[in-house]
CSV table of C-alpha atoms in Angstrom, one decimal:
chain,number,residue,atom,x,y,z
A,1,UNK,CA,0.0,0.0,0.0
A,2,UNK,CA,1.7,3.4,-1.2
A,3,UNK,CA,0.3,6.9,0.4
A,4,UNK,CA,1.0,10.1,-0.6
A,5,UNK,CA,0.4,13.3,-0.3
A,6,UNK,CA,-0.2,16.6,-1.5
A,7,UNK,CA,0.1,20.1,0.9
A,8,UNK,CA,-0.9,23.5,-0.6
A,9,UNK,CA,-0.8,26.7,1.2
A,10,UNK,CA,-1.4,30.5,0.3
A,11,UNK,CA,0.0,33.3,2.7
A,12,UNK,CA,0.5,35.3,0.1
A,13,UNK,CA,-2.7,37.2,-0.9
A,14,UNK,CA,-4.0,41.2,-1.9
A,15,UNK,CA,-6.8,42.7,-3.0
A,16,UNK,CA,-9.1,42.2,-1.2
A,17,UNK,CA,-8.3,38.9,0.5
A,18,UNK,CA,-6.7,39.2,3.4
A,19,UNK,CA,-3.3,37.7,4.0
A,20,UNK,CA,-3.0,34.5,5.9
A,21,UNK,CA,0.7,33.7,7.2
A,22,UNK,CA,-0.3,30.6,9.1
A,23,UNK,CA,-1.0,29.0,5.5
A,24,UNK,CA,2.3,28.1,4.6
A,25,UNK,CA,3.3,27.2,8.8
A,26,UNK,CA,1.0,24.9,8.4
A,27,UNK,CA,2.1,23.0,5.3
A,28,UNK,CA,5.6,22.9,6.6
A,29,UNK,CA,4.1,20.8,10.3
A,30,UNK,CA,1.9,18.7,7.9
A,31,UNK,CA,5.0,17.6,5.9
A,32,UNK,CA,6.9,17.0,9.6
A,33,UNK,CA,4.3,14.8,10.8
A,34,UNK,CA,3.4,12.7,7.5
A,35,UNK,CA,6.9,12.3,6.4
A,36,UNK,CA,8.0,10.3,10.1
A,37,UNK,CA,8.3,7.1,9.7
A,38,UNK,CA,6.8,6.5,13.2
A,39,UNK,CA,3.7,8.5,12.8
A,40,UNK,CA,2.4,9.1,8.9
A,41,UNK,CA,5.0,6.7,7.2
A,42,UNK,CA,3.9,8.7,3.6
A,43,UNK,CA,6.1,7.6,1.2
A,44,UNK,CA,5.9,10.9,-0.8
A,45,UNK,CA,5.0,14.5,0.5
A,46,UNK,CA,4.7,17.2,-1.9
A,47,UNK,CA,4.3,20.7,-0.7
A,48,UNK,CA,3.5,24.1,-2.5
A,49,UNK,CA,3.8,26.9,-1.0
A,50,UNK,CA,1.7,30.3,-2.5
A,51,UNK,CA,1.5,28.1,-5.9
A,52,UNK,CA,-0.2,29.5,-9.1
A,53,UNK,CA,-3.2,27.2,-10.1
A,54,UNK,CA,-1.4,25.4,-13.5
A,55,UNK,CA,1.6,24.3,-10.6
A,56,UNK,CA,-1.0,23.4,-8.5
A,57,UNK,CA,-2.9,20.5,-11.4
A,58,UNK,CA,0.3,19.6,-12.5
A,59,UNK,CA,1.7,18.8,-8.5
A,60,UNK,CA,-1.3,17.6,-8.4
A,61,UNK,CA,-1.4,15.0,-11.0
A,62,UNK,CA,2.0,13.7,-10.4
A,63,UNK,CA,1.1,13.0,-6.7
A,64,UNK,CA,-2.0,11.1,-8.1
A,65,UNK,CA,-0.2,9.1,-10.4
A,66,UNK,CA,2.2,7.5,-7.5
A,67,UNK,CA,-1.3,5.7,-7.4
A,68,UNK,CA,-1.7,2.1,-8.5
A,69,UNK,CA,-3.8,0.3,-6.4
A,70,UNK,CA,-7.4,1.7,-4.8
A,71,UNK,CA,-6.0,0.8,-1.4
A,72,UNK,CA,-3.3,2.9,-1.4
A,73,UNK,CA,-4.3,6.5,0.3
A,74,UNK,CA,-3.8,10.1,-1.5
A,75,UNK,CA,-3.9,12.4,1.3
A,76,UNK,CA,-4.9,16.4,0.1
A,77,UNK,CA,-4.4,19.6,2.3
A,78,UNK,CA,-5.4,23.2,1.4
A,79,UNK,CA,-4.6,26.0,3.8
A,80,UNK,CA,-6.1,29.3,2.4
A,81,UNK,CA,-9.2,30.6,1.2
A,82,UNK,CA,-12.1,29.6,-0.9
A,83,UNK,CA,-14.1,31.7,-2.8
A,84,UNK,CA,-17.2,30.9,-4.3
A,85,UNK,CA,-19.0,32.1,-7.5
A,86,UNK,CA,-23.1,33.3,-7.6
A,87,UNK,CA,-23.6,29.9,-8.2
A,88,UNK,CA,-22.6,28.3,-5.6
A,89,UNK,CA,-19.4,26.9,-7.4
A,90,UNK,CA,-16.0,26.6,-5.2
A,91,UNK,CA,-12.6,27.6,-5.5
A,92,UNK,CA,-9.1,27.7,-4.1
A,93,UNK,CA,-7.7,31.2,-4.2
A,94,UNK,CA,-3.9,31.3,-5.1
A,95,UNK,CA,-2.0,34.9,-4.8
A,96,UNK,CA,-3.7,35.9,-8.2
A,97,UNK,CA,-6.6,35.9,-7.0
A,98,UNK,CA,-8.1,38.9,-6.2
A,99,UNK,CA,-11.4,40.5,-5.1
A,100,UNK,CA,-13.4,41.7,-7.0
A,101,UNK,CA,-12.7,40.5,-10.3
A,102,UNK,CA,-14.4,39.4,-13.8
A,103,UNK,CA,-16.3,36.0,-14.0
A,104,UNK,CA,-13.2,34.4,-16.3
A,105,UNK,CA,-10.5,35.7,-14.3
A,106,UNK,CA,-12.4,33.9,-11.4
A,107,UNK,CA,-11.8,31.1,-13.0
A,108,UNK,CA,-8.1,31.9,-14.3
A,109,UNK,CA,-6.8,32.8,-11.1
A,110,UNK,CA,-8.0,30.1,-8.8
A,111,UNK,CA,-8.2,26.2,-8.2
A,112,UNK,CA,-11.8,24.8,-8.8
A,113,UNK,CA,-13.1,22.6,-7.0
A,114,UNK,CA,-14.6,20.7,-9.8
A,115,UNK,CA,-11.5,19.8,-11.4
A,116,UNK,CA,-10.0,18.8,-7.6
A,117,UNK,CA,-12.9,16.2,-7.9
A,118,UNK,CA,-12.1,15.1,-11.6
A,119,UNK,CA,-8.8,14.3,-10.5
A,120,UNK,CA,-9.8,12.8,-7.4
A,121,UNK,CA,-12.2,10.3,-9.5
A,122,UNK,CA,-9.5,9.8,-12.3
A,123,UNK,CA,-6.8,8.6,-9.0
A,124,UNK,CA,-6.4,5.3,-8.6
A,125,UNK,CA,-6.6,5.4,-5.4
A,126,UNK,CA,-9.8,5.1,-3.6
A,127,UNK,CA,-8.8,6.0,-0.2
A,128,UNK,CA,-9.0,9.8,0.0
A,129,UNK,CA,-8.6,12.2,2.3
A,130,UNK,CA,-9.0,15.6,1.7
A,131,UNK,CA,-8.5,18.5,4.8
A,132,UNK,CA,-9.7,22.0,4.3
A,133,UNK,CA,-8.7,24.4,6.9
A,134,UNK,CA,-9.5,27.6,5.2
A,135,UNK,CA,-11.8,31.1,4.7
A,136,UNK,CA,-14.9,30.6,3.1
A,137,UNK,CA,-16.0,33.5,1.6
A,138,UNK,CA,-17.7,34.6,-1.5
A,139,UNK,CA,-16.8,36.2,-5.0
A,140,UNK,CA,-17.5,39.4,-6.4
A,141,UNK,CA,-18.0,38.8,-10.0
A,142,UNK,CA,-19.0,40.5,-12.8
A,143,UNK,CA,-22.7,39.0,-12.3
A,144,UNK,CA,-23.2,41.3,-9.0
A,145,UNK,CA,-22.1,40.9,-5.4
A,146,UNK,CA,-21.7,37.4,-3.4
A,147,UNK,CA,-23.4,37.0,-0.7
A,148,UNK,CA,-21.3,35.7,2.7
A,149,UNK,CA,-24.3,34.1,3.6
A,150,UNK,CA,-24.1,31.6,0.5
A,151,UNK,CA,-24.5,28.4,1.7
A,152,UNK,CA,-21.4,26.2,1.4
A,153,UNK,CA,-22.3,22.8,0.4
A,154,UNK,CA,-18.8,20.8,0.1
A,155,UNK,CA,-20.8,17.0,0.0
A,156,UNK,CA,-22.1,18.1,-3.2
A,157,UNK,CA,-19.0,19.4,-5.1
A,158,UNK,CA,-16.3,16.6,-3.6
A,159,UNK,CA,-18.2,14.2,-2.3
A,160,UNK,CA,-17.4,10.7,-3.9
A,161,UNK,CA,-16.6,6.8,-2.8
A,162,UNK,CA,-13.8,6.0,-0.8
A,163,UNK,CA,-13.6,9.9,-0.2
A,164,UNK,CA,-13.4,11.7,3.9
A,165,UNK,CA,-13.4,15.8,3.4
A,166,UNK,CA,-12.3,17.4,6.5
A,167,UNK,CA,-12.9,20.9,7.5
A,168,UNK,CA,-12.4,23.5,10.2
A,169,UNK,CA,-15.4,25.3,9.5
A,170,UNK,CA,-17.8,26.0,6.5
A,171,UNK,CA,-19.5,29.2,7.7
A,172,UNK,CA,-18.1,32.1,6.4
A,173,UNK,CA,-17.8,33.6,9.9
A,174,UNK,CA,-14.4,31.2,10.3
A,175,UNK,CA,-11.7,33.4,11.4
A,176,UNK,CA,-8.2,31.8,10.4
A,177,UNK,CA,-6.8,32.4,13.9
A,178,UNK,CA,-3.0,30.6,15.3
A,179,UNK,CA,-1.6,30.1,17.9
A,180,UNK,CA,2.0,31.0,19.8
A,181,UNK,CA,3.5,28.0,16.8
A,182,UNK,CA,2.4,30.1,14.5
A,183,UNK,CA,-0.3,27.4,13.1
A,184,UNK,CA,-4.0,27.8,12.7
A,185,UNK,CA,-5.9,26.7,15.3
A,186,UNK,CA,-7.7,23.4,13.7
A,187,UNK,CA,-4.2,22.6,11.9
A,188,UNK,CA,-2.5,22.6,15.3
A,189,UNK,CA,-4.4,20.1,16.5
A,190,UNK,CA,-5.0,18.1,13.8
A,191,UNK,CA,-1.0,18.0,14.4
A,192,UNK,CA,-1.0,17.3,17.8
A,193,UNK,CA,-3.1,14.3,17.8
A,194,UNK,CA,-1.2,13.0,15.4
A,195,UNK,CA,2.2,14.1,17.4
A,196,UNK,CA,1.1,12.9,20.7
A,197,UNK,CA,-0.6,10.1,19.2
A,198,UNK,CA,-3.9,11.3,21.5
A,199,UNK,CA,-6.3,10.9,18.5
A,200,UNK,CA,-6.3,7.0,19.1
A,201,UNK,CA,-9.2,7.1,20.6
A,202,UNK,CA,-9.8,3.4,20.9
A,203,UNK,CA,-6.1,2.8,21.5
A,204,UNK,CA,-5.4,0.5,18.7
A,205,UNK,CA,-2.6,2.2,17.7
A,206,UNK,CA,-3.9,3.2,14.7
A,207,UNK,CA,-5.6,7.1,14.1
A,208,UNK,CA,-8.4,6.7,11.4
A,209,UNK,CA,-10.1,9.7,10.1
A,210,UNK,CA,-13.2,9.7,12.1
A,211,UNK,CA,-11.0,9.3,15.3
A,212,UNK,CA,-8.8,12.5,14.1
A,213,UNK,CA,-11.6,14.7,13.6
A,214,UNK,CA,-13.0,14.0,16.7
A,215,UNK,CA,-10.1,14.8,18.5
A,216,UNK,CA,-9.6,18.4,16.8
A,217,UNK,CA,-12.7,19.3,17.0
A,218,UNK,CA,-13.2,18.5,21.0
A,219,UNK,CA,-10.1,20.6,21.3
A,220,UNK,CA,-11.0,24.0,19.0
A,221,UNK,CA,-14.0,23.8,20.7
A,222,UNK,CA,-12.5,24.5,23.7
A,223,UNK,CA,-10.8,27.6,22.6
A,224,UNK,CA,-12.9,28.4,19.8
A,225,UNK,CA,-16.9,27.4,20.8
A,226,UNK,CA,-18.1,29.1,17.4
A,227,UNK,CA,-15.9,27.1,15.5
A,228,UNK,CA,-17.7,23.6,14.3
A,229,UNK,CA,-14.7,21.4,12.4
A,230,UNK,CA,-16.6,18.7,10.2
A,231,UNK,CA,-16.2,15.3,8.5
A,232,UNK,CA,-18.1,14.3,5.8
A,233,UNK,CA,-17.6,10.7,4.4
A,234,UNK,CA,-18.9,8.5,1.8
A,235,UNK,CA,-19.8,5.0,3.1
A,236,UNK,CA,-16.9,3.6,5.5
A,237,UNK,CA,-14.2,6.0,4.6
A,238,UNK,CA,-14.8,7.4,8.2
A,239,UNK,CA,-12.6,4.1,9.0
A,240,UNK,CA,-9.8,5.1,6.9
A,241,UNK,CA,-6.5,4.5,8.6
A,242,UNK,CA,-4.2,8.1,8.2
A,243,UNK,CA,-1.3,7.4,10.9
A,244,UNK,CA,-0.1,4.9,13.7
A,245,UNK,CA,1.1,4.8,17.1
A,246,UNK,CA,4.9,3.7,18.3
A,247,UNK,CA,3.6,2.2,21.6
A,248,UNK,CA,7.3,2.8,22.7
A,249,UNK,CA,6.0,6.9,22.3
A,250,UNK,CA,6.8,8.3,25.3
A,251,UNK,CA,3.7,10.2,25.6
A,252,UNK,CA,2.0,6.8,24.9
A,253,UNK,CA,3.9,5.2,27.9
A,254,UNK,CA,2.9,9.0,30.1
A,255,UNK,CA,-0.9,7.7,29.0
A,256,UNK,CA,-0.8,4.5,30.3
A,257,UNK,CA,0.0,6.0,33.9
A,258,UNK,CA,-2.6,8.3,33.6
A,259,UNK,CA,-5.3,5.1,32.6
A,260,UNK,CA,-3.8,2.9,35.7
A,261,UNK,CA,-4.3,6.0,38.1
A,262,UNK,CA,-8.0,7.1,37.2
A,263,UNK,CA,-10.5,6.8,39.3
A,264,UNK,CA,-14.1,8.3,38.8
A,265,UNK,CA,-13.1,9.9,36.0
A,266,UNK,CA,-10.4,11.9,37.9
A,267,UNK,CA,-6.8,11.8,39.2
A,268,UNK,CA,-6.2,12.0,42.8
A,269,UNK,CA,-4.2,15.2,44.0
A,270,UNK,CA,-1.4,13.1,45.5
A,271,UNK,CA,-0.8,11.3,42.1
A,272,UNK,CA,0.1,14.1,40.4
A,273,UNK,CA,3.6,14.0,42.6
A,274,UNK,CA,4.3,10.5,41.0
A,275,UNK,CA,2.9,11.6,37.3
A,276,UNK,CA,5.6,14.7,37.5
A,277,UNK,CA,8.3,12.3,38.3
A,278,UNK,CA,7.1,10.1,35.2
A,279,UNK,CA,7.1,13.2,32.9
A,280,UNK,CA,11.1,13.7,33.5
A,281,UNK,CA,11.8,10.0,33.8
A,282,UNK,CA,9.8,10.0,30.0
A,283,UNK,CA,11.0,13.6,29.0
A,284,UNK,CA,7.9,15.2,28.7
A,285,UNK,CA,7.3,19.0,28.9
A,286,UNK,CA,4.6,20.2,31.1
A,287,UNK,CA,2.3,21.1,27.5
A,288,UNK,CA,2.9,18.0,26.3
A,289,UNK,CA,2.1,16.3,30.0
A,290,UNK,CA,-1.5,18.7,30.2
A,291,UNK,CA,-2.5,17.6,26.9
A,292,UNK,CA,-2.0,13.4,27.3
A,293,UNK,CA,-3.8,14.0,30.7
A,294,UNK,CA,-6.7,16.0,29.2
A,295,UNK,CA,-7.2,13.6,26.3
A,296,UNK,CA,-6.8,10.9,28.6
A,297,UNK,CA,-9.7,11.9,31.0
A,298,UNK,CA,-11.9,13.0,28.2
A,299,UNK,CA,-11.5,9.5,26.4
A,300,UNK,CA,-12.7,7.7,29.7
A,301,UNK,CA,-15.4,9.6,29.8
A,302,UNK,CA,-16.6,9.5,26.6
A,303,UNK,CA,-16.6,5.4,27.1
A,304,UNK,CA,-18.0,5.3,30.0
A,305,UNK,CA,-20.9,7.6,28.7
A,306,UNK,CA,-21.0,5.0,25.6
A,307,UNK,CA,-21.2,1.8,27.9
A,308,UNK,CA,-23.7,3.5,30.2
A,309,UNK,CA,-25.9,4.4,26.3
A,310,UNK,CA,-25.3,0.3,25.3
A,311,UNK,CA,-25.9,-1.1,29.1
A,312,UNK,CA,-29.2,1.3,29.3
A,313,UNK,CA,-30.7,0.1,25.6
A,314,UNK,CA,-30.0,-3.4,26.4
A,315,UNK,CA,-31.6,-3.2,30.0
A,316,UNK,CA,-34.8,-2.1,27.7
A,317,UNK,CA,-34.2,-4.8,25.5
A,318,UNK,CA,-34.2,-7.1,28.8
A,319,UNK,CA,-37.0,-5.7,30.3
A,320,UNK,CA,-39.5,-5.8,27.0
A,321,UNK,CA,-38.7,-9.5,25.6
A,322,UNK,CA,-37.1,-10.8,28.1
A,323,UNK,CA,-34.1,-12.1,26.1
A,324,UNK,CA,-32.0,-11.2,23.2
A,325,UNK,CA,-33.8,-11.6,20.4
A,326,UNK,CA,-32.8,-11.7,16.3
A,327,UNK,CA,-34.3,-8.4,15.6
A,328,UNK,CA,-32.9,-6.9,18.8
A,329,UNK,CA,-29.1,-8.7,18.4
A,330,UNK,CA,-29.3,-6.4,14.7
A,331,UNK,CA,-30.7,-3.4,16.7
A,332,UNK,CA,-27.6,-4.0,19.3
A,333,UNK,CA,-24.8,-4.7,17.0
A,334,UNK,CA,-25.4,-1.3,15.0
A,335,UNK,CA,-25.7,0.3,18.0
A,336,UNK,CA,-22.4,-0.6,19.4
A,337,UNK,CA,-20.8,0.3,15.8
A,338,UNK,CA,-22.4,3.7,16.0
A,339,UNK,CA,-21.3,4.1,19.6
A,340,UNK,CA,-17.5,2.3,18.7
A,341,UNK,CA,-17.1,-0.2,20.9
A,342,UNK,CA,-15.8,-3.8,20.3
A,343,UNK,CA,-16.8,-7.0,21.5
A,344,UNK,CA,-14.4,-6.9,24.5
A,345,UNK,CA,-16.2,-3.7,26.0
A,346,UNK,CA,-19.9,-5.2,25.9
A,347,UNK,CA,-19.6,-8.7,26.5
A,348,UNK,CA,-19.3,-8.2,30.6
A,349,UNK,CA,-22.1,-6.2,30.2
A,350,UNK,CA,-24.2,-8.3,28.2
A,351,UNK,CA,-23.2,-11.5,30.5
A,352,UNK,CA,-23.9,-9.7,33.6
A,353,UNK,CA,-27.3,-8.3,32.7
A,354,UNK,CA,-28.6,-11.3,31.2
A,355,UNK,CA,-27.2,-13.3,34.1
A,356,UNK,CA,-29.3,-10.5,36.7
A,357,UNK,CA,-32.4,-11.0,34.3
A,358,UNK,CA,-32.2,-15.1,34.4
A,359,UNK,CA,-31.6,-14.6,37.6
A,360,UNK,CA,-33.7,-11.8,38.6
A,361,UNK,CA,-33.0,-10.1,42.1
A,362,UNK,CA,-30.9,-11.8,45.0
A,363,UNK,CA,-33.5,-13.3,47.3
A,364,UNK,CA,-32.5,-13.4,50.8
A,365,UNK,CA,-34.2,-16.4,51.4
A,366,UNK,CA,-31.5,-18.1,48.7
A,367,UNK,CA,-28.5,-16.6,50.4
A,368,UNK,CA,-29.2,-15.9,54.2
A,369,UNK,CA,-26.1,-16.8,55.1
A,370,UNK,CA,-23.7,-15.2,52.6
A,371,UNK,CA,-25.9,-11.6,53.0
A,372,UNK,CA,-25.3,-11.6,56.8
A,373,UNK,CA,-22.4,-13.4,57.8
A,374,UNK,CA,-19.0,-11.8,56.7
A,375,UNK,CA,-17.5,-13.9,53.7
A,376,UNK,CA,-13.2,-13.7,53.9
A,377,UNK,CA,-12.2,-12.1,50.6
A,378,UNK,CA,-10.3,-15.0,48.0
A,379,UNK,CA,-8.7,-14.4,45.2
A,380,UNK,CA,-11.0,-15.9,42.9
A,381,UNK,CA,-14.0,-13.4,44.3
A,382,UNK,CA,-11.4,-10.6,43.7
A,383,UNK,CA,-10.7,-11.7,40.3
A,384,UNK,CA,-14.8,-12.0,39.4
A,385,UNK,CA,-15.1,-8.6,41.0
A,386,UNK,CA,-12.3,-7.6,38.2
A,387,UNK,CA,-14.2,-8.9,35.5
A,388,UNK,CA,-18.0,-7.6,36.3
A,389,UNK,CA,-16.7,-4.1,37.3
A,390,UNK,CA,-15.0,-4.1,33.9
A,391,UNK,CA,-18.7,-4.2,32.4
A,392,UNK,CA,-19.1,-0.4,33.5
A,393,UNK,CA,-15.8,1.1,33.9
A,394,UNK,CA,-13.9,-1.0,31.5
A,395,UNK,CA,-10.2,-0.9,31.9
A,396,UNK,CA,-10.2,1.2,34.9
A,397,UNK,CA,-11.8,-1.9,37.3
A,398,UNK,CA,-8.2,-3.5,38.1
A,399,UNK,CA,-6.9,0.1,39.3
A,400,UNK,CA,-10.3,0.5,41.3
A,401,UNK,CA,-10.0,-2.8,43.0
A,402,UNK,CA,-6.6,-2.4,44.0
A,403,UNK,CA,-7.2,1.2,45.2
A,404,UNK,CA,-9.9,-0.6,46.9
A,405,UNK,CA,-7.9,-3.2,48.9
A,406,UNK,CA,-5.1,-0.6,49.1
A,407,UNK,CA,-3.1,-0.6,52.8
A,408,UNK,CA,-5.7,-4.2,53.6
A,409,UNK,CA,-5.3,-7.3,53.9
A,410,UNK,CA,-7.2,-10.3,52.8
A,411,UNK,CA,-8.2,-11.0,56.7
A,412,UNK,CA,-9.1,-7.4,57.4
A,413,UNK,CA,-11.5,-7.1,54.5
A,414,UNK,CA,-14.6,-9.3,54.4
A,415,UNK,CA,-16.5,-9.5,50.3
A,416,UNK,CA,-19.8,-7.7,51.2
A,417,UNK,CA,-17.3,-4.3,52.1
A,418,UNK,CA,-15.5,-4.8,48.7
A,419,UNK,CA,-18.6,-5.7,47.5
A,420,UNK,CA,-20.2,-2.2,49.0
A,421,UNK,CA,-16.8,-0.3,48.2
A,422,UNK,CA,-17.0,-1.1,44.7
A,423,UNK,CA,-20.6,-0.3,44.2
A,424,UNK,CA,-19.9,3.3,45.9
A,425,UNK,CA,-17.6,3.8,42.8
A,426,UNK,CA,-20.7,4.1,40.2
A,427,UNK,CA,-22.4,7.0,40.1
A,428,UNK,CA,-25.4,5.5,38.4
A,429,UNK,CA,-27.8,4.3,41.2
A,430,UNK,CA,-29.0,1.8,39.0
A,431,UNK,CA,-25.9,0.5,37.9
A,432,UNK,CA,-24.7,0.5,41.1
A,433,UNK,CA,-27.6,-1.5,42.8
A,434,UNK,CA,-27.0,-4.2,39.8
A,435,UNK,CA,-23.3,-4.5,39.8
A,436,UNK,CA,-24.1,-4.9,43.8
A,437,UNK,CA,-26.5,-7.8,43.3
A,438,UNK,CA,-24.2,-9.4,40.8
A,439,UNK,CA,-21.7,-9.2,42.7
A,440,UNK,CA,-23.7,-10.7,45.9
A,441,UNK,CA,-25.0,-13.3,43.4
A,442,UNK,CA,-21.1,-14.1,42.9
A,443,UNK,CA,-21.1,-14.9,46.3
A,444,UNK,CA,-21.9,-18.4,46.2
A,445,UNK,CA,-19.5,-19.6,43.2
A,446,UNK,CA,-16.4,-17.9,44.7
């Protein structure tokens, strides 16, 4: 599989477009990133800085012809502006493009995006990915003045199989900000989860498209609330896979400390005196540590909110039929595609709910015994408590339970206090009170 790419910036503009000097900044980080061997592995990376259009189609048909096979991936950034005619037609200004002018030197002076999409469908290649992080704004032609209202409709004009179109914004209000680096805001963080390896959301090591975007557009968001990055992607090219993850990256090893000391979605005060030691031990500056630990927390959250979504729909399912039926297994499997999970993350939950609903409620008169009489803790009833918790917390449960037996011994700890410990630790009431009766339930085979 080859990949390459193709990075196009314009600083350079006048008349009435105003100059951008992040443009070519942010080529020059795209070509870092793409070219490393441990992060974009692109064999070739072409880069034009303030091009003229006819340099831009012939760059741009070179790059497309290193294409042989439709799995290989042709990867297309423009940092800029895009003007737009009184049709509604799209264009890449270059520096001689100005504004206004004529209807024909519209089309002289800029990049269409029509013929971007004829040589898009003529590429071999039919794993595209094509990043916009520029000013929309409209033309003044010869046919009377653009609107800056016109509405912006890129799914129409690029749209195509095999084909994910990223962009910061579409509104014309998008204000081509950068920060201290110099970069654009959505271009620095596109960068930086790709960098920090932070937009592996589902820590495969592996950053496909959807998983990028996501990851950029939490973070503008947080700076720049206005701002609305979007995706738009034909079929599965969401799943696209842009970059990987050395899992020997020292930020990836600083993330793993983070996961193993979470607890309720936060990290203890006192922890933070181990984590700074880890950041010198890994050599990692205090931005880069702030930024594994934000991504970090906001990624457990974000699963836990997605189990709590699949644990609540299939406790409906549960409740209504009684079982899992064909209709409702189709129902559940596209849920937890939507939502992203894999098998691992819902089967505890699906054995432990179906096992409460065989089951039903503990009955006292079934275990008088076991729900008065302290039970000594075993390893085997710590290693089931492991693998239930794991149903809503996921990969957090063996941190939880050790924090849970921390400074205790076996003898000092009977299971209904783990067993009330560990139910503490969800703040769902209702997932609490089941992961307690399953757990109680577990009483009698451990």
């Amino acid at each position: 599989m080859s990949k390459v790419a193709l990075l196009i910036g314009v600083s350079d503009y006048k008349n009435g477009l105003l100059p951008l000097p992040s443009a070519v900044k942010d080529i020059e980080a795209f070509k870092r990133v793409l070219s490393d061997s441990e992060i974009g592995a692109f064999k070739t990376v072409g880069v034009l800085s303030n091009p003229d259009p006819s340099s831009i189609k012939i760059d741009f048909q070179a790059i497309s012809s290193l294409t042989k096979d439709k799995n290989d991936l042709i990867f297309l950034f423009f940092s800029g502006h895009v003007v737009q005619d009184e049709q509604g037609k799209l264009y890449f200004a270059t520096p001689n493009t100005t504004k206004p002018q004529s209807k024909e030197r519209l089309k002289t002076s800029t990049f269409s995006f029509e013929l971007i999409n004829e040589l898009l469908n003529q590429c071999q290649s039919r794993r595209q990915v094509i990043v916009f992080d520029c000013c929309f704004s409209a033309a003044f032609t010869d046919q009377g003045l653009g609107t800056d209202q016109a509405i912006v409709d890129l799914q129409a004009q690029l749209g195509g199989e095999g084909r994910a179109i990223l962009t910061a914004d579409i509104s014309h209000e998008y204000s081509f900000e950068h920060k201290e680096d110099g970069l654009s805001i959505y271009t620095d963080y596109l960068i930086e989860g790709l960098e920090t390896g932070m937009a592996d959301g589902d820590r495969d090591e592996m950053i496909a498209v959807e998983e990028w975007h996501e990851y950029a557009q939490e973070k503008v968001k947080e700076i720049a609330p206005t701002v609305m990055p979007q995706i738009y992607a034909f079929k599965e090219s969401y799943k696209i896979l842009l970059a990987k993850v050395s899992r020997d990256n020292p930020k990836q090893l600083y993330r793993q400390e983070i996961e193993r000391l979470i607890s309720d979605g936060k990290i203890a005060p006192d922890n933070y005196i181990y984590l700074k030691k880890q950041q010198s031990l890994l050599g990692i500056t205090p931005k880069d540590a702030l930024i594994v630990e934000q991504a970090t927390l906001r990624f457990y959250r974000n699963y836990q909110k997605k189990l709590q979504n699949y644990e609540e729909t299939l406790s409906q399912v549960m409740a209504e039929h009684g079982s899992i039926n064909a209709q409702s297994r189709l129902n559940l499997k596209q849920l937890q595609q939507i939502l992203g999970l894999k098998s691992k993350d819902i089967e505890p939950i699906e054995k432990r709910l179906t096992n409460v609903k065989s089951k039903n409620v503990v009955d006292a008169s079934v275990l008088p015994e076991k729900l008065t009489i302290p039970v000594p803790l075993n390893d085997n009833f710590i290693e089931f408590c492991k693998q239930e918790l794991a149903g809503y917390v996921g990969p957090m449960a063996n941190m939880m339970v050790k924090q849970a037996l921390l400074g205790q011994s076996k003898s000092e700890l009977s299971c209904q206090q783990l067993i009330e410990i560990l139910s503490a630790k969800i703040t769902n009431s209702q997932q609490a009170e089941a992961l307690k009766r399953t757990l109680l339930l577990g009483l009698d085979k451990n």
